[in-house]
mmCIF file of C-alpha atoms in Angstrom:
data_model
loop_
_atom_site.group_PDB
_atom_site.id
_atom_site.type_symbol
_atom_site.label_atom_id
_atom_site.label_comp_id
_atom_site.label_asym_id
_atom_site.label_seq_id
_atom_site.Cartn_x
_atom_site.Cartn_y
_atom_site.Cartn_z
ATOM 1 C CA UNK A 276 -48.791 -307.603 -117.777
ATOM 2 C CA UNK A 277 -47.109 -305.619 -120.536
ATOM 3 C CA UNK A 278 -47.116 -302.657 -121.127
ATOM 4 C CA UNK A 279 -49.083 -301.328 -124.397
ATOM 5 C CA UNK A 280 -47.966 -298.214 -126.680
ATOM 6 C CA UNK A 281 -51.437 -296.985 -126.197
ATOM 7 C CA UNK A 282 -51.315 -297.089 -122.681
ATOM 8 C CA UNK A 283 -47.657 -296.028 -122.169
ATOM 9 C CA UNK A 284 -48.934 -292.833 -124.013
ATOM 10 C CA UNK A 285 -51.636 -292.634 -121.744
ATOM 11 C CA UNK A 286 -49.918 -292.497 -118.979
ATOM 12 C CA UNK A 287 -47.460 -289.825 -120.153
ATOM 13 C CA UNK A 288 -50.430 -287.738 -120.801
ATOM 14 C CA UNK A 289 -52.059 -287.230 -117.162
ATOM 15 C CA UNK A 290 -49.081 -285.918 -115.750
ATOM 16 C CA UNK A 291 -49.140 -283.209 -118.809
ATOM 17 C CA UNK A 292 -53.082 -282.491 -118.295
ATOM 18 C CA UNK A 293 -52.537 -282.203 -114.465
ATOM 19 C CA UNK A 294 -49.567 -279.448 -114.890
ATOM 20 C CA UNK A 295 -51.459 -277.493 -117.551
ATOM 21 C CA UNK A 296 -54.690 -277.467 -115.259
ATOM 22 C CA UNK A 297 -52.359 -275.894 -112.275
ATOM 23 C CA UNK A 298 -50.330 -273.612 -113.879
ATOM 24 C CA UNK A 299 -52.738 -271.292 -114.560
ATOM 25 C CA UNK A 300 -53.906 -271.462 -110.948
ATOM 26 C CA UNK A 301 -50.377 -270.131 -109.757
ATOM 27 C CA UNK A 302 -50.448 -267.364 -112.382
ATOM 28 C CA UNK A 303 -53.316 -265.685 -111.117
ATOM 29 C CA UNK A 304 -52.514 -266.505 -107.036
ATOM 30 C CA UNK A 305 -49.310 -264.618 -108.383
ATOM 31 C CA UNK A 306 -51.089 -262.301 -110.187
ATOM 32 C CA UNK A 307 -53.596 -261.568 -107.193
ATOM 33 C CA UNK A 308 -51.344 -260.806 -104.834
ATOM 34 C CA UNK A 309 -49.345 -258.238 -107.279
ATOM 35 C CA UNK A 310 -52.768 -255.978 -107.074
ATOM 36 C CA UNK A 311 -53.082 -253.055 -105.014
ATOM 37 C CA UNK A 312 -55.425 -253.209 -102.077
ATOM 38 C CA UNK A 313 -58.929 -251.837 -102.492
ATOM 39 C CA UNK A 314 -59.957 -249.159 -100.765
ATOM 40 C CA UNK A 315 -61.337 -248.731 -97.207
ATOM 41 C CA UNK A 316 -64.306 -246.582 -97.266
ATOM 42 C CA UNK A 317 -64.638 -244.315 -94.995
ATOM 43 C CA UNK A 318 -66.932 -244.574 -91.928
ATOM 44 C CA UNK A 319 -70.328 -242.151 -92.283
ATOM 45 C CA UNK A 320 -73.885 -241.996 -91.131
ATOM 46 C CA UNK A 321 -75.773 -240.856 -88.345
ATOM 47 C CA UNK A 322 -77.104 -242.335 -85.191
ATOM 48 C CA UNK A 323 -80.366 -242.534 -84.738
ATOM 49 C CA UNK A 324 -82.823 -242.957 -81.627
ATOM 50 C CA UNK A 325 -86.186 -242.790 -82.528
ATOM 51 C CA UNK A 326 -89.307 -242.855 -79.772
ATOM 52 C CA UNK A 327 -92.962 -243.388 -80.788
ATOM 53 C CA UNK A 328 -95.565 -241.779 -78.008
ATOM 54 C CA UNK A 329 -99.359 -241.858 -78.983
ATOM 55 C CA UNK A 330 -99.709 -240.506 -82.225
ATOM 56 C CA UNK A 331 -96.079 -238.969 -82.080
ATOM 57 C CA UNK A 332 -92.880 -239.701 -83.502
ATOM 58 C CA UNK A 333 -89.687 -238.446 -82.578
ATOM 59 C CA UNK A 334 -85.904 -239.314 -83.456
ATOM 60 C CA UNK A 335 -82.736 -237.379 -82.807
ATOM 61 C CA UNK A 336 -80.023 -238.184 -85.436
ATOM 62 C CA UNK A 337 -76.260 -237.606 -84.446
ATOM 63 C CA UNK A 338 -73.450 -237.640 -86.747
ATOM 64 C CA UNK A 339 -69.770 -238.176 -84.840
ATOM 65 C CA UNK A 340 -68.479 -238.729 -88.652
ATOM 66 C CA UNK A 341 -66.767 -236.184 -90.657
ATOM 67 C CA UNK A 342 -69.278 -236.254 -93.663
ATOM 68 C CA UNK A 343 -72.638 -235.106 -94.029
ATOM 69 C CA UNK A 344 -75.480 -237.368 -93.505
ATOM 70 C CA UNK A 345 -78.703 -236.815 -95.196
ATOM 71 C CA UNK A 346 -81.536 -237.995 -92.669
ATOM 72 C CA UNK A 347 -85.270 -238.316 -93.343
ATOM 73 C CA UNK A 348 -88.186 -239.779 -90.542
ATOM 74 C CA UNK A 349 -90.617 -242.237 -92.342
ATOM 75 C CA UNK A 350 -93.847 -242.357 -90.413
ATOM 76 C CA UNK A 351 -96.515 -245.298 -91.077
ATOM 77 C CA UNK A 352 -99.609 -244.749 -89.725
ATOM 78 C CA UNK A 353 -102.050 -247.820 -88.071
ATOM 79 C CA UNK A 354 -105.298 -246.578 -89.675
ATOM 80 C CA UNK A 355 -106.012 -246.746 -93.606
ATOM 81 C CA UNK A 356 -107.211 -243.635 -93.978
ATOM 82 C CA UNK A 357 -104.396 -241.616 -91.685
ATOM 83 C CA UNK A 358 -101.984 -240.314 -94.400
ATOM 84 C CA UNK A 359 -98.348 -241.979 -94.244
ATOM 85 C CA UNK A 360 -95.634 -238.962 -93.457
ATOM 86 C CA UNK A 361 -91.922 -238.871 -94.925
ATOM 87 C CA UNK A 362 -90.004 -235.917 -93.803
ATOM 88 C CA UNK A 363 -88.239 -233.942 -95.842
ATOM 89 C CA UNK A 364 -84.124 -234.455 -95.583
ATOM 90 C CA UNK A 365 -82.254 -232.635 -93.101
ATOM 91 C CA UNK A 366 -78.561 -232.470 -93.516
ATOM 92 C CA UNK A 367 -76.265 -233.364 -90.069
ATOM 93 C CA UNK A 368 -72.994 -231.892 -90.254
ATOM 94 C CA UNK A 369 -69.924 -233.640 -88.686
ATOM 95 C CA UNK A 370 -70.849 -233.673 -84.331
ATOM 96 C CA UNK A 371 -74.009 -232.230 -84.908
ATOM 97 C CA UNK A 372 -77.429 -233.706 -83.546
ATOM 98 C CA UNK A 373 -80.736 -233.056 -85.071
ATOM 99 C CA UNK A 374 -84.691 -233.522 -83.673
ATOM 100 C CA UNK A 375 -86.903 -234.566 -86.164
ATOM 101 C CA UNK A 376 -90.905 -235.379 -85.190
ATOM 102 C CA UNK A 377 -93.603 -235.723 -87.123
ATOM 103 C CA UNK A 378 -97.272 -237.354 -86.087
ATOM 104 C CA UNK A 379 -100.376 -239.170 -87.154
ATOM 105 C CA UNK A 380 -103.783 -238.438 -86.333
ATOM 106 C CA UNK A 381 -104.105 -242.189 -84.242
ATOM 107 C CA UNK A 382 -101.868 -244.457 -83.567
ATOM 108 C CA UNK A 383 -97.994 -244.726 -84.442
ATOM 109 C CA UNK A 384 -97.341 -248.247 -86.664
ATOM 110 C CA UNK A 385 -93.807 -247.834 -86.929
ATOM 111 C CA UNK A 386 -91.590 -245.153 -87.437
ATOM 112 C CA UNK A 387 -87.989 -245.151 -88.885
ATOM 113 C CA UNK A 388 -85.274 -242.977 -90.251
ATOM 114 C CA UNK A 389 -83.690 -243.616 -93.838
ATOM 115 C CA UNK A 390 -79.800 -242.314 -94.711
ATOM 116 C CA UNK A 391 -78.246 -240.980 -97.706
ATOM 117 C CA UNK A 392 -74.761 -239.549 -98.193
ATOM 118 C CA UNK A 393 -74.753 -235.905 -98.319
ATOM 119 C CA UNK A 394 -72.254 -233.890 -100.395
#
């Protein structure tokens, strides 16, 4: 079999294509590894145990972290007509523990504390 122009060109030109597709591969791995590492962020928010008992909800929220934590009980209510509660946000400081509570008129359908970065 002999060997055409047209195909001897051909040939030539993978080898090209391949290199140009993985040079710019090794430019950014190179370039990657140049950048500085992101930043850890730092640990925060409370712990929470919360404890439903009849129509009562109670959680105590402490922080071991050394930011403020914003915490807030959320309170839903098993009957339609028993009005849905969300506390207002108290503020743990770094070790401090907090009792929050709040109640239904019934039953309890699930209670739960939300968290929000305090400042």
């Amino acid at each position: 079999m002999r060997l055409t122009r047209r195909r001897a060109s051909a040939l030539l030109a993978v080898p090209a294509a391949v290199a140009a597709l993985v040079a710019p591969v090794g430019g950014y791995a190179a370039n990657r590894a140049a950048a500085p590492p992101a930043p850890v962020p730092e640990p925060a928010g409370s712990e929470c145990r919360t404890s439903v008992e009849g129509s009562r909800t109670i959680a105590y929220c402490h922080n071991p972290y050394p930011s403020i934590d914003l915490v807030r009980l959320h309170t839903e209510c098993v009957r339609w007509w028993d009005v849905d509660a969300d506390g207002k946000a108290v503020a743990v400081g770094p070790g401090e523990t907090v009792r929050l509570d709040d109640r239904c008129w019934k039953e309890v359908a699930s209670a739960w504390v939300s968290h929000r970065r305090g400042s």
